[in-house]
PDB file of C-alpha atoms in Angstrom:
ATOM      1  CA  UNK A  25     -56.138  54.896  -5.976  1.00 46.00           C
ATOM      2  CA  UNK A  26     -56.602  51.107  -5.835  1.00 44.00           C
ATOM      3  CA  UNK A  27     -56.590  48.634  -3.032  1.00 44.00           C
ATOM      4  CA  UNK A  28     -53.942  45.888  -3.153  1.00 42.00           C
ATOM      5  CA  UNK A  29     -53.740  43.233  -0.419  1.00 44.00           C
ATOM      6  CA  UNK A  30     -55.831  45.315   1.925  1.00 45.00           C
ATOM      7  CA  UNK A  31     -53.750  48.473   1.382  1.00 43.00           C
ATOM      8  CA  UNK A  32     -54.345  51.524  -0.819  1.00 42.00           C
ATOM      9  CA  UNK A  33     -51.555  52.353  -3.288  1.00 43.00           C
ATOM     10  CA  UNK A  34     -51.272  54.921  -6.062  1.00 42.00           C
ATOM     11  CA  UNK A  35     -49.391  52.540  -8.316  1.00 42.00           C
ATOM     12  CA  UNK A  36     -47.607  49.183  -8.328  1.00 41.00           C
ATOM     13  CA  UNK A  37     -43.895  48.541  -8.652  1.00 43.00           C
ATOM     14  CA  UNK A  38     -42.228  49.478 -11.919  1.00 45.00           C
ATOM     15  CA  UNK A  39     -41.917  46.933 -14.687  1.00 43.00           C
ATOM     16  CA  UNK A  40     -38.586  46.890 -16.541  1.00 43.00           C
ATOM     17  CA  UNK A  41     -38.969  46.773 -20.307  1.00 41.00           C
ATOM     18  CA  UNK A  42     -35.821  46.044 -22.326  1.00 42.00           C
ATOM     19  CA  UNK A  43     -33.545  47.185 -19.497  1.00 42.00           C
ATOM     20  CA  UNK A  44     -35.477  50.380 -18.660  1.00 43.00           C
ATOM     21  CA  UNK A  45     -37.797  51.099 -15.805  1.00 43.00           C
ATOM     22  CA  UNK A  46     -41.155  52.568 -16.587  1.00 42.00           C
ATOM     23  CA  UNK A  47     -43.895  53.638 -14.329  1.00 43.00           C
ATOM     24  CA  UNK A  48     -46.865  51.433 -15.060  1.00 41.00           C
ATOM     25  CA  UNK A  49     -50.138  53.197 -14.415  1.00 42.00           C
ATOM     26  CA  UNK A  50     -52.946  51.328 -12.838  1.00 42.00           C
ATOM     27  CA  UNK A  51     -54.341  48.782 -15.212  1.00 44.00           C
ATOM     28  CA  UNK A  52     -58.073  49.169 -15.542  1.00 46.00           C
ATOM     29  CA  UNK A  53     -58.724  45.605 -16.659  1.00 47.00           C
ATOM     30  CA  UNK A  54     -57.048  42.236 -16.083  1.00 51.00           C
ATOM     31  CA  UNK A  55     -56.742  41.867 -19.881  1.00 50.00           C
ATOM     32  CA  UNK A  56     -54.559  44.916 -20.193  1.00 47.00           C
ATOM     33  CA  UNK A  57     -52.480  43.829 -17.207  1.00 48.00           C
ATOM     34  CA  UNK A  58     -51.919  40.396 -18.748  1.00 50.00           C
ATOM     35  CA  UNK A  59     -51.009  41.940 -22.100  1.00 49.00           C
ATOM     36  CA  UNK A  60     -48.365  44.166 -20.517  1.00 51.00           C
ATOM     37  CA  UNK A  61     -46.868  41.283 -18.650  1.00 49.00           C
ATOM     38  CA  UNK A  62     -46.722  39.094 -21.749  1.00 49.00           C
ATOM     39  CA  UNK A  63     -45.037  41.797 -23.826  1.00 49.00           C
ATOM     40  CA  UNK A  64     -42.353  42.219 -21.170  1.00 48.00           C
ATOM     41  CA  UNK A  65     -41.560  38.482 -21.095  1.00 46.00           C
ATOM     42  CA  UNK A  66     -41.483  38.198 -24.908  1.00 46.00           C
ATOM     43  CA  UNK A  67     -39.061  41.118 -25.052  1.00 45.00           C
ATOM     44  CA  UNK A  68     -36.586  39.091 -22.859  1.00 46.00           C
ATOM     45  CA  UNK A  69     -36.770  41.526 -19.968  1.00 41.00           C
ATOM     46  CA  UNK A  70     -37.496  40.879 -16.294  1.00 40.00           C
ATOM     47  CA  UNK A  71     -40.859  41.682 -14.808  1.00 38.00           C
ATOM     48  CA  UNK A  72     -41.328  42.818 -11.251  1.00 38.00           C
ATOM     49  CA  UNK A  73     -44.173  41.690  -9.111  1.00 38.00           C
ATOM     50  CA  UNK A  74     -44.937  43.912  -6.147  1.00 38.00           C
ATOM     51  CA  UNK A  75     -45.123  42.616  -2.643  1.00 40.00           C
ATOM     52  CA  UNK A  76     -44.659  44.168   0.749  1.00 38.00           C
ATOM     53  CA  UNK A  77     -40.867  43.563   0.752  1.00 39.00           C
ATOM     54  CA  UNK A  78     -40.011  44.942  -2.630  1.00 37.00           C
ATOM     55  CA  UNK A  79     -39.693  43.478  -6.116  1.00 36.00           C
ATOM     56  CA  UNK A  80     -38.910  39.842  -6.890  1.00 34.00           C
ATOM     57  CA  UNK A  81     -37.537  39.502 -10.418  1.00 34.00           C
ATOM     58  CA  UNK A  82     -39.040  36.914 -12.723  1.00 32.00           C
ATOM     59  CA  UNK A  83     -37.128  35.822 -15.789  1.00 38.00           C
ATOM     60  CA  UNK A  84     -33.964  37.669 -16.770  1.00 39.00           C
ATOM     61  CA  UNK A  85     -32.794  40.423 -14.425  1.00 41.00           C
ATOM     62  CA  UNK A  86     -31.814  43.824 -15.833  1.00 41.00           C
ATOM     63  CA  UNK A  87     -28.154  44.111 -16.903  1.00 44.00           C
ATOM     64  CA  UNK A  88     -27.263  46.402 -14.025  1.00 44.00           C
ATOM     65  CA  UNK A  89     -29.027  44.353 -11.396  1.00 44.00           C
ATOM     66  CA  UNK A  90     -28.792  40.526 -11.639  1.00 45.00           C
ATOM     67  CA  UNK A  91     -31.607  38.400 -10.259  1.00 45.00           C
ATOM     68  CA  UNK A  92     -31.368  37.805  -6.506  1.00 46.00           C
ATOM     69  CA  UNK A  93     -32.303  34.601  -4.757  1.00 45.00           C
ATOM     70  CA  UNK A  94     -34.802  35.003  -1.938  1.00 44.00           C
ATOM     71  CA  UNK A  95     -34.716  32.468   0.863  1.00 45.00           C
ATOM     72  CA  UNK A  96     -37.562  33.917   2.918  1.00 44.00           C
ATOM     73  CA  UNK A  97     -39.934  36.932   2.806  1.00 43.00           C
ATOM     74  CA  UNK A  98     -37.896  38.714   5.473  1.00 46.00           C
ATOM     75  CA  UNK A  99     -34.436  37.944   4.060  1.00 45.00           C
ATOM     76  CA  UNK A 100     -32.585  40.458   1.960  1.00 44.00           C
ATOM     77  CA  UNK A 101     -31.975  39.117  -1.526  1.00 43.00           C
ATOM     78  CA  UNK A 102     -28.371  38.096  -2.278  1.00 47.00           C
ATOM     79  CA  UNK A 103     -27.016  39.304  -5.578  1.00 45.00           C
ATOM     80  CA  UNK A 104     -24.603  37.401  -7.786  1.00 42.00           C
ATOM     81  CA  UNK A 105     -21.957  39.585  -9.475  1.00 45.00           C
ATOM     82  CA  UNK A 106     -22.424  39.989 -13.191  1.00 43.00           C
ATOM     83  CA  UNK A 107     -20.332  37.550 -15.221  1.00 44.00           C
ATOM     84  CA  UNK A 108     -19.715  35.087 -12.325  1.00 43.00           C
ATOM     85  CA  UNK A 109     -21.224  31.674 -13.091  1.00 45.00           C
ATOM     86  CA  UNK A 110     -23.507  30.145 -10.516  1.00 44.00           C
ATOM     87  CA  UNK A 111     -22.234  27.137  -8.624  1.00 45.00           C
ATOM     88  CA  UNK A 112     -24.036  23.957  -9.443  1.00 46.00           C
ATOM     89  CA  UNK A 113     -24.066  20.580  -7.709  1.00 46.00           C
ATOM     90  CA  UNK A 114     -23.043  17.750 -10.039  1.00 46.00           C
ATOM     91  CA  UNK A 115     -25.516  14.917 -10.346  1.00 45.00           C
ATOM     92  CA  UNK A 116     -23.965  11.511  -9.912  1.00 47.00           C
ATOM     93  CA  UNK A 117     -25.277   8.755 -12.075  1.00 44.00           C
ATOM     94  CA  UNK A 118     -26.747   5.870 -10.144  1.00 45.00           C
ATOM     95  CA  UNK A 119     -25.081   2.509 -10.886  1.00 43.00           C
ATOM     96  CA  UNK A 120     -27.181   0.082 -12.827  1.00 43.00           C
ATOM     97  CA  UNK A 121     -27.444  -3.635 -12.300  1.00 42.00           C
ATOM     98  CA  UNK A 122     -25.057  -4.209 -15.194  1.00 41.00           C
ATOM     99  CA  UNK A 123     -22.309  -1.954 -13.804  1.00 40.00           C
ATOM    100  CA  UNK A 124     -19.078  -3.887 -13.130  1.00 40.00           C
ATOM    101  CA  UNK A 125     -16.885  -2.410 -10.365  1.00 38.00           C
ATOM    102  CA  UNK A 126     -13.318  -1.646 -11.362  1.00 36.00           C
ATOM    103  CA  UNK A 127     -10.785  -3.931  -9.692  1.00 36.00           C
ATOM    104  CA  UNK A 128      -7.866  -2.090  -8.126  1.00 33.00           C
ATOM    105  CA  UNK A 129      -4.566  -3.906  -8.456  1.00 36.00           C
ATOM    106  CA  UNK A 130      -2.461  -3.741  -5.323  1.00 37.00           C
ATOM    107  CA  UNK A 131       1.259  -4.391  -5.083  1.00 48.00           C
ATOM    108  CA  UNK A 132       1.047  -7.743  -3.374  1.00 50.00           C
ATOM    109  CA  UNK A 133       3.843  -9.835  -1.937  1.00 65.00           C
ATOM    110  CA  UNK A 134       6.157  -6.914  -1.159  1.00 88.00           C
ATOM    111  CA  UNK A 135       7.888  -5.809   2.019  1.00 94.00           C
ATOM    112  CA  UNK A 136      10.056  -2.776   2.866  1.00 96.00           C
ATOM    113  CA  UNK A 137      11.347  -0.971  -0.236  1.00 97.00           C
ATOM    114  CA  UNK A 138       9.443  -3.533  -2.319  1.00 94.00           C
ATOM    115  CA  UNK A 139      11.504  -6.498  -1.158  1.00 97.00           C
ATOM    116  CA  UNK A 140       9.779  -9.832  -1.731  1.00 97.00           C
ATOM    117  CA  UNK A 141       7.595 -11.348   0.987  1.00 97.00           C
ATOM    118  CA  UNK A 142       6.259 -14.215  -1.102  1.00 96.00           C
ATOM    119  CA  UNK A 143       7.516 -16.594  -3.752  1.00 96.00           C
ATOM    120  CA  UNK A 144       5.010 -15.525  -6.394  1.00 94.00           C
ATOM    121  CA  UNK A 145       3.332 -18.940  -6.659  1.00 95.00           C
ATOM    122  CA  UNK A 146       1.965 -21.579  -4.294  1.00 97.00           C
ATOM    123  CA  UNK A 147       5.371 -22.874  -3.191  1.00 98.00           C
ATOM    124  CA  UNK A 148       6.570 -22.155   0.345  1.00 98.00           C
ATOM    125  CA  UNK A 149      10.240 -21.142   0.636  1.00 98.00           C
ATOM    126  CA  UNK A 150      12.169 -21.939   3.814  1.00 98.00           C
ATOM    127  CA  UNK A 151      15.092 -19.565   4.352  1.00 98.00           C
ATOM    128  CA  UNK A 152      17.881 -19.904   6.934  1.00 98.00           C
ATOM    129  CA  UNK A 153      20.009 -16.927   7.930  1.00 98.00           C
ATOM    130  CA  UNK A 154      23.400 -15.980   9.372  1.00 98.00           C
ATOM    131  CA  UNK A 155      25.380 -19.134   8.592  1.00 98.00           C
ATOM    132  CA  UNK A 156      27.144 -21.116   7.740  1.00 98.00           C
ATOM    133  CA  UNK A 157      27.585 -22.392  11.282  1.00 98.00           C
ATOM    134  CA  UNK A 158      29.986 -25.341  11.637  1.00 98.00           C
ATOM    135  CA  UNK A 159      27.783 -26.887  14.355  1.00 98.00           C
ATOM    136  CA  UNK A 160      24.197 -26.192  13.229  1.00 98.00           C
ATOM    137  CA  UNK A 161      24.352 -25.865   9.430  1.00 98.00           C
ATOM    138  CA  UNK A 162      25.398 -29.512   8.870  1.00 98.00           C
ATOM    139  CA  UNK A 163      22.501 -30.634  11.104  1.00 98.00           C
ATOM    140  CA  UNK A 164      20.047 -28.546   9.100  1.00 98.00           C
ATOM    141  CA  UNK A 165      21.423 -29.847   5.802  1.00 98.00           C
ATOM    142  CA  UNK A 166      21.089 -33.430   7.045  1.00 98.00           C
ATOM    143  CA  UNK A 167      17.484 -32.803   8.063  1.00 98.00           C
ATOM    144  CA  UNK A 168      16.568 -31.206   4.727  1.00 98.00           C
ATOM    145  CA  UNK A 169      18.207 -34.066   2.821  1.00 98.00           C
ATOM    146  CA  UNK A 170      16.328 -36.646   4.881  1.00 98.00           C
ATOM    147  CA  UNK A 171      13.006 -34.957   4.014  1.00 98.00           C
ATOM    148  CA  UNK A 172      13.926 -34.267   0.367  1.00 98.00           C
ATOM    149  CA  UNK A 173      13.431 -30.541   0.832  1.00 98.00           C
ATOM    150  CA  UNK A 174      15.354 -27.715  -0.830  1.00 98.00           C
ATOM    151  CA  UNK A 175      15.812 -24.398   0.969  1.00 98.00           C
ATOM    152  CA  UNK A 176      17.555 -21.025   0.689  1.00 98.00           C
ATOM    153  CA  UNK A 177      20.573 -20.096   2.827  1.00 98.00           C
ATOM    154  CA  UNK A 178      21.271 -16.399   3.439  1.00 98.00           C
ATOM    155  CA  UNK A 179      24.950 -16.482   4.326  1.00 98.00           C
ATOM    156  CA  UNK A 180      27.135 -13.901   6.030  1.00 98.00           C
ATOM    157  CA  UNK A 181      30.306 -13.112   4.096  1.00 98.00           C
ATOM    158  CA  UNK A 182      32.834 -13.579   6.880  1.00 98.00           C
ATOM    159  CA  UNK A 183      31.245 -16.960   7.747  1.00 98.00           C
ATOM    160  CA  UNK A 184      31.333 -17.986   4.082  1.00 98.00           C
ATOM    161  CA  UNK A 185      35.005 -17.109   4.022  1.00 98.00           C
ATOM    162  CA  UNK A 186      35.649 -19.072   7.238  1.00 98.00           C
ATOM    163  CA  UNK A 187      33.725 -22.201   6.185  1.00 98.00           C
ATOM    164  CA  UNK A 188      33.977 -22.607   2.414  1.00 98.00           C
ATOM    165  CA  UNK A 189      33.287 -26.344   2.569  1.00 98.00           C
ATOM    166  CA  UNK A 190      29.810 -25.659   3.936  1.00 98.00           C
ATOM    167  CA  UNK A 191      29.142 -23.188   1.109  1.00 98.00           C
ATOM    168  CA  UNK A 192      30.152 -25.906  -1.334  1.00 98.00           C
ATOM    169  CA  UNK A 193      27.878 -28.458   0.347  1.00 98.00           C
ATOM    170  CA  UNK A 194      24.912 -26.071   0.274  1.00 98.00           C
ATOM    171  CA  UNK A 195      25.334 -25.606  -3.473  1.00 98.00           C
ATOM    172  CA  UNK A 196      26.106 -29.267  -4.211  1.00 98.00           C
ATOM    173  CA  UNK A 197      22.920 -30.406  -2.460  1.00 98.00           C
ATOM    174  CA  UNK A 198      20.748 -28.161  -4.603  1.00 98.00           C
ATOM    175  CA  UNK A 199      20.008 -25.329  -2.210  1.00 98.00           C
ATOM    176  CA  UNK A 200      19.959 -21.629  -3.109  1.00 98.00           C
ATOM    177  CA  UNK A 201      22.412 -19.018  -1.823  1.00 98.00           C
ATOM    178  CA  UNK A 202      21.503 -15.504  -0.704  1.00 98.00           C
ATOM    179  CA  UNK A 203      23.863 -12.640   0.179  1.00 98.00           C
ATOM    180  CA  UNK A 204      23.301 -11.543   3.804  1.00 98.00           C
ATOM    181  CA  UNK A 205      26.118  -8.912   3.837  1.00 98.00           C
ATOM    182  CA  UNK A 206      29.665  -9.259   5.063  1.00 98.00           C
ATOM    183  CA  UNK A 207      29.253  -8.818   8.834  1.00 98.00           C
ATOM    184  CA  UNK A 208      25.467  -8.565   9.347  1.00 98.00           C
ATOM    185  CA  UNK A 209      25.475  -4.794   9.813  1.00 97.00           C
ATOM    186  CA  UNK A 210      22.016  -3.565  10.770  1.00 98.00           C
ATOM    187  CA  UNK A 211      22.767  -0.063   9.465  1.00 98.00           C
ATOM    188  CA  UNK A 212      24.360  -0.896   6.134  1.00 98.00           C
ATOM    189  CA  UNK A 213      21.293   0.255   4.193  1.00 98.00           C
ATOM    190  CA  UNK A 214      21.844   3.812   5.442  1.00 98.00           C
ATOM    191  CA  UNK A 215      25.394   4.006   4.125  1.00 98.00           C
ATOM    192  CA  UNK A 216      26.469   5.516   0.822  1.00 98.00           C
ATOM    193  CA  UNK A 217      25.737   3.391  -2.257  1.00 98.00           C
ATOM    194  CA  UNK A 218      29.454   2.811  -2.804  1.00 98.00           C
ATOM    195  CA  UNK A 219      29.818   1.413   0.733  1.00 98.00           C
ATOM    196  CA  UNK A 220      26.808  -0.868   0.290  1.00 98.00           C
ATOM    197  CA  UNK A 221      28.126  -2.119  -3.037  1.00 98.00           C
ATOM    198  CA  UNK A 222      31.572  -2.868  -1.623  1.00 98.00           C
ATOM    199  CA  UNK A 223      30.057  -4.869   1.253  1.00 98.00           C
ATOM    200  CA  UNK A 224      27.783  -6.945  -0.974  1.00 98.00           C
ATOM    201  CA  UNK A 225      30.523  -7.536  -3.527  1.00 98.00           C
ATOM    202  CA  UNK A 226      32.939  -8.662  -0.825  1.00 98.00           C
ATOM    203  CA  UNK A 227      30.386 -11.232   0.330  1.00 98.00           C
ATOM    204  CA  UNK A 228      29.815 -12.472  -3.215  1.00 98.00           C
ATOM    205  CA  UNK A 229      33.561 -12.791  -3.676  1.00 98.00           C
ATOM    206  CA  UNK A 230      33.830 -14.954  -0.544  1.00 98.00           C
ATOM    207  CA  UNK A 231      31.072 -17.236  -1.841  1.00 98.00           C
ATOM    208  CA  UNK A 232      32.713 -17.488  -5.254  1.00 98.00           C
ATOM    209  CA  UNK A 233      36.022 -18.294  -3.633  1.00 98.00           C
ATOM    210  CA  UNK A 234      34.350 -21.458  -2.346  1.00 98.00           C
ATOM    211  CA  UNK A 235      32.218 -22.159  -5.437  1.00 98.00           C
ATOM    212  CA  UNK A 236      33.356 -20.058  -8.422  1.00 98.00           C
ATOM    213  CA  UNK A 237      30.208 -20.525 -10.479  1.00 96.00           C
ATOM    214  CA  UNK A 238      27.698 -20.366  -7.618  1.00 98.00           C
ATOM    215  CA  UNK A 239      24.642 -18.322  -8.624  1.00 97.00           C
ATOM    216  CA  UNK A 240      23.812 -15.549  -6.138  1.00 98.00           C
ATOM    217  CA  UNK A 241      20.458 -14.090  -7.152  1.00 98.00           C
ATOM    218  CA  UNK A 242      19.197 -12.820  -3.801  1.00 98.00           C
ATOM    219  CA  UNK A 243      20.065 -10.389  -1.021  1.00 98.00           C
ATOM    220  CA  UNK A 244      18.520 -10.072   2.423  1.00 98.00           C
ATOM    221  CA  UNK A 245      19.157  -6.998   4.575  1.00 98.00           C
ATOM    222  CA  UNK A 246      20.206  -7.844   8.147  1.00 98.00           C
ATOM    223  CA  UNK A 247      17.248  -7.389  10.461  1.00 97.00           C
ATOM    224  CA  UNK A 248      15.062  -6.724   7.424  1.00 97.00           C
ATOM    225  CA  UNK A 249      16.389  -3.154   7.397  1.00 98.00           C
ATOM    226  CA  UNK A 250      15.876  -2.549   3.695  1.00 98.00           C
ATOM    227  CA  UNK A 251      16.226   0.889   2.185  1.00 98.00           C
ATOM    228  CA  UNK A 252      15.612   2.027  -1.369  1.00 97.00           C
ATOM    229  CA  UNK A 253      19.328   2.510  -1.995  1.00 98.00           C
ATOM    230  CA  UNK A 254      20.075  -0.928  -0.516  1.00 98.00           C
ATOM    231  CA  UNK A 255      17.599  -2.568  -2.881  1.00 98.00           C
ATOM    232  CA  UNK A 256      18.860  -0.513  -5.836  1.00 98.00           C
ATOM    233  CA  UNK A 257      22.504  -1.454  -5.286  1.00 98.00           C
ATOM    234  CA  UNK A 258      21.598  -5.141  -4.876  1.00 98.00           C
ATOM    235  CA  UNK A 259      19.646  -4.978  -8.124  1.00 98.00           C
ATOM    236  CA  UNK A 260      22.636  -3.452  -9.907  1.00 98.00           C
ATOM    237  CA  UNK A 261      24.626  -6.499  -8.759  1.00 98.00           C
ATOM    238  CA  UNK A 262      21.961  -8.833 -10.159  1.00 98.00           C
ATOM    239  CA  UNK A 263      20.239  -9.693  -6.856  1.00 98.00           C
ATOM    240  CA  UNK A 264      16.581  -9.516  -5.853  1.00 98.00           C
ATOM    241  CA  UNK A 265      15.848  -8.403  -2.304  1.00 98.00           C
ATOM    242  CA  UNK A 266      13.909 -10.895  -0.180  1.00 98.00           C
ATOM    243  CA  UNK A 267      12.025 -10.149   3.005  1.00 98.00           C
ATOM    244  CA  UNK A 268       9.687 -12.701   4.638  1.00 98.00           C
ATOM    245  CA  UNK A 269       6.051 -13.306   5.493  1.00 97.00           C
ATOM    246  CA  UNK A 270       6.570 -15.632   8.457  1.00 98.00           C
ATOM    247  CA  UNK A 271       9.000 -14.884  11.280  1.00 98.00           C
ATOM    248  CA  UNK A 272       8.799 -17.302  14.239  1.00 98.00           C
ATOM    249  CA  UNK A 273      11.454 -15.205  16.005  1.00 97.00           C
ATOM    250  CA  UNK A 274      13.639 -18.229  16.583  1.00 98.00           C
ATOM    251  CA  UNK A 275      16.533 -15.818  17.133  1.00 95.00           C
ATOM    252  CA  UNK A 276      14.801 -14.399  20.225  1.00 96.00           C
ATOM    253  CA  UNK A 277      15.461 -16.781  23.105  1.00 95.00           C
ATOM    254  CA  UNK A 278      15.108 -15.076  26.506  1.00 95.00           C
ATOM    255  CA  UNK A 279      17.061 -16.551  29.396  1.00 94.00           C
ATOM    256  CA  UNK A 280      13.780 -17.258  31.194  1.00 96.00           C
ATOM    257  CA  UNK A 281      12.454 -19.360  28.283  1.00 97.00           C
ATOM    258  CA  UNK A 282      13.282 -23.054  28.372  1.00 97.00           C
ATOM    259  CA  UNK A 283      14.561 -24.854  25.281  1.00 97.00           C
ATOM    260  CA  UNK A 284      11.309 -26.804  25.113  1.00 97.00           C
ATOM    261  CA  UNK A 285       9.200 -23.664  25.296  1.00 98.00           C
ATOM    262  CA  UNK A 286      11.349 -21.991  22.639  1.00 98.00           C
ATOM    263  CA  UNK A 287      10.953 -24.957  20.320  1.00 98.00           C
ATOM    264  CA  UNK A 288       7.181 -25.013  20.884  1.00 98.00           C
ATOM    265  CA  UNK A 289       6.990 -21.277  20.114  1.00 98.00           C
ATOM    266  CA  UNK A 290       8.731 -21.757  16.780  1.00 98.00           C
ATOM    267  CA  UNK A 291       6.477 -24.648  15.775  1.00 98.00           C
ATOM    268  CA  UNK A 292       3.293 -22.843  16.792  1.00 98.00           C
ATOM    269  CA  UNK A 293       4.241 -19.616  15.011  1.00 98.00           C
ATOM    270  CA  UNK A 294       5.111 -21.288  11.700  1.00 98.00           C
ATOM    271  CA  UNK A 295       1.973 -23.434  11.687  1.00 98.00           C
ATOM    272  CA  UNK A 296      -0.214 -20.454  12.524  1.00 98.00           C
ATOM    273  CA  UNK A 297       1.133 -17.985   9.959  1.00 98.00           C
ATOM    274  CA  UNK A 298       2.351 -20.015   7.000  1.00 98.00           C
ATOM    275  CA  UNK A 299       0.320 -20.073   3.817  1.00 98.00           C
ATOM    276  CA  UNK A 300       0.715 -20.696   0.116  1.00 97.00           C
ATOM    277  CA  UNK A 301       3.556 -18.703  -1.372  1.00 97.00           C
ATOM    278  CA  UNK A 302       5.020 -17.669   1.981  1.00 98.00           C
ATOM    279  CA  UNK A 303       8.700 -16.978   2.560  1.00 98.00           C
ATOM    280  CA  UNK A 304       9.583 -18.298   6.042  1.00 98.00           C
ATOM    281  CA  UNK A 305      12.478 -16.841   8.031  1.00 98.00           C
ATOM    282  CA  UNK A 306      14.533 -18.999  10.389  1.00 98.00           C
ATOM    283  CA  UNK A 307      18.191 -19.318  11.396  1.00 98.00           C
ATOM    284  CA  UNK A 308      20.797 -22.057  11.116  1.00 97.00           C
ATOM    285  CA  UNK A 309      23.393 -20.067  13.053  1.00 97.00           C
ATOM    286  CA  UNK A 310      23.616 -20.778  16.804  1.00 96.00           C
ATOM    287  CA  UNK A 311      20.004 -21.966  17.032  1.00 96.00           C
ATOM    288  CA  UNK A 312      19.897 -25.661  17.996  1.00 97.00           C
ATOM    289  CA  UNK A 313      16.240 -25.410  19.025  1.00 97.00           C
ATOM    290  CA  UNK A 314      15.391 -24.321  15.491  1.00 98.00           C
ATOM    291  CA  UNK A 315      16.819 -27.564  14.124  1.00 97.00           C
ATOM    292  CA  UNK A 316      14.716 -29.559  16.555  1.00 98.00           C
ATOM    293  CA  UNK A 317      11.617 -27.538  15.697  1.00 98.00           C
ATOM    294  CA  UNK A 318      12.055 -28.317  12.003  1.00 98.00           C
ATOM    295  CA  UNK A 319      12.279 -32.036  12.758  1.00 98.00           C
ATOM    296  CA  UNK A 320       8.556 -31.726  13.484  1.00 98.00           C
ATOM    297  CA  UNK A 321       7.749 -28.908  11.058  1.00 98.00           C
ATOM    298  CA  UNK A 322       9.165 -30.402   7.857  1.00 98.00           C
ATOM    299  CA  UNK A 323       6.810 -33.415   7.727  1.00 98.00           C
ATOM    300  CA  UNK A 324       3.889 -31.191   8.711  1.00 98.00           C
ATOM    301  CA  UNK A 325       4.712 -28.611   6.015  1.00 98.00           C
ATOM    302  CA  UNK A 326       5.312 -31.240   3.343  1.00 97.00           C
ATOM    303  CA  UNK A 327       1.867 -32.682   3.969  1.00 97.00           C
ATOM    304  CA  UNK A 328       0.210 -29.319   3.249  1.00 98.00           C
ATOM    305  CA  UNK A 329       2.454 -27.294   0.947  1.00 98.00           C
ATOM    306  CA  UNK A 330       4.987 -27.566  -1.837  1.00 98.00           C
ATOM    307  CA  UNK A 331       8.342 -26.661  -0.286  1.00 98.00           C
ATOM    308  CA  UNK A 332      10.730 -24.934  -2.671  1.00 98.00           C
ATOM    309  CA  UNK A 333      14.084 -23.234  -2.790  1.00 98.00           C
ATOM    310  CA  UNK A 334      14.031 -19.811  -4.432  1.00 98.00           C
ATOM    311  CA  UNK A 335      14.997 -20.333  -8.098  1.00 96.00           C
ATOM    312  CA  UNK A 336      18.754 -20.448  -8.658  1.00 94.00           C
TER     313      UNK A 336
END
């Protein structure tokens, strides 16, 4: 009988040796106790140390009983099933002063279905939709000519068919043409590819009836309602799809808004939002206030940006 931690015990907990439990008699001297412990460790076996809550395994656990982890003296040890690897927390390397962050390339300059919002360089492109209009398009062409500015006209097929002379003048004065569909259908992009193709081709045919060799490299969906199939069909016909970055909403003229207020809105919106490379949306069809707004905007824009037509 010996006294351990204030209590009298006949023996201490068993020590496993090479996977077997043996009853270890009371060691008479610390030297013998140390020697037994050392032999157990060298043999690759676990050694148990007695405490009031049972054995805590040191080193390798016996094959039939893997080593538990003990969180507190009163907690029951949790056992990991044999053959299941322990989960470890990966250690992340700290960045050094010489670490260069990786730059992520974003798809810039694109709108719905990857239509173009910007020109791709510093030039600002003015685009005018829904014409030609026999009343307003000649006024816009006169104003552009006076300021030595080239622009892009997104024409509606039935208007191109009705006013071929204006299509010819647009081309002759160095401006770019864009296909804006036959009748400005806001839902055309949801139709079958064959229907979309027929509409765009009909518009191109009307343009070519006026100017047989006129290049038509661009398409703009009415209302900006691009769809993937719309863009795909236009591409198959050799046309890029153009959206816009600046929309002064010149087409939105409430009855309660005076002509002067509408003009001021257009001017303010373009000045506020335009920047290098922007594509600007406006209309030459049935928008006399737009023409007046550009009488002020063109000199202002020319003093700050390079104004370009989209390449023909």
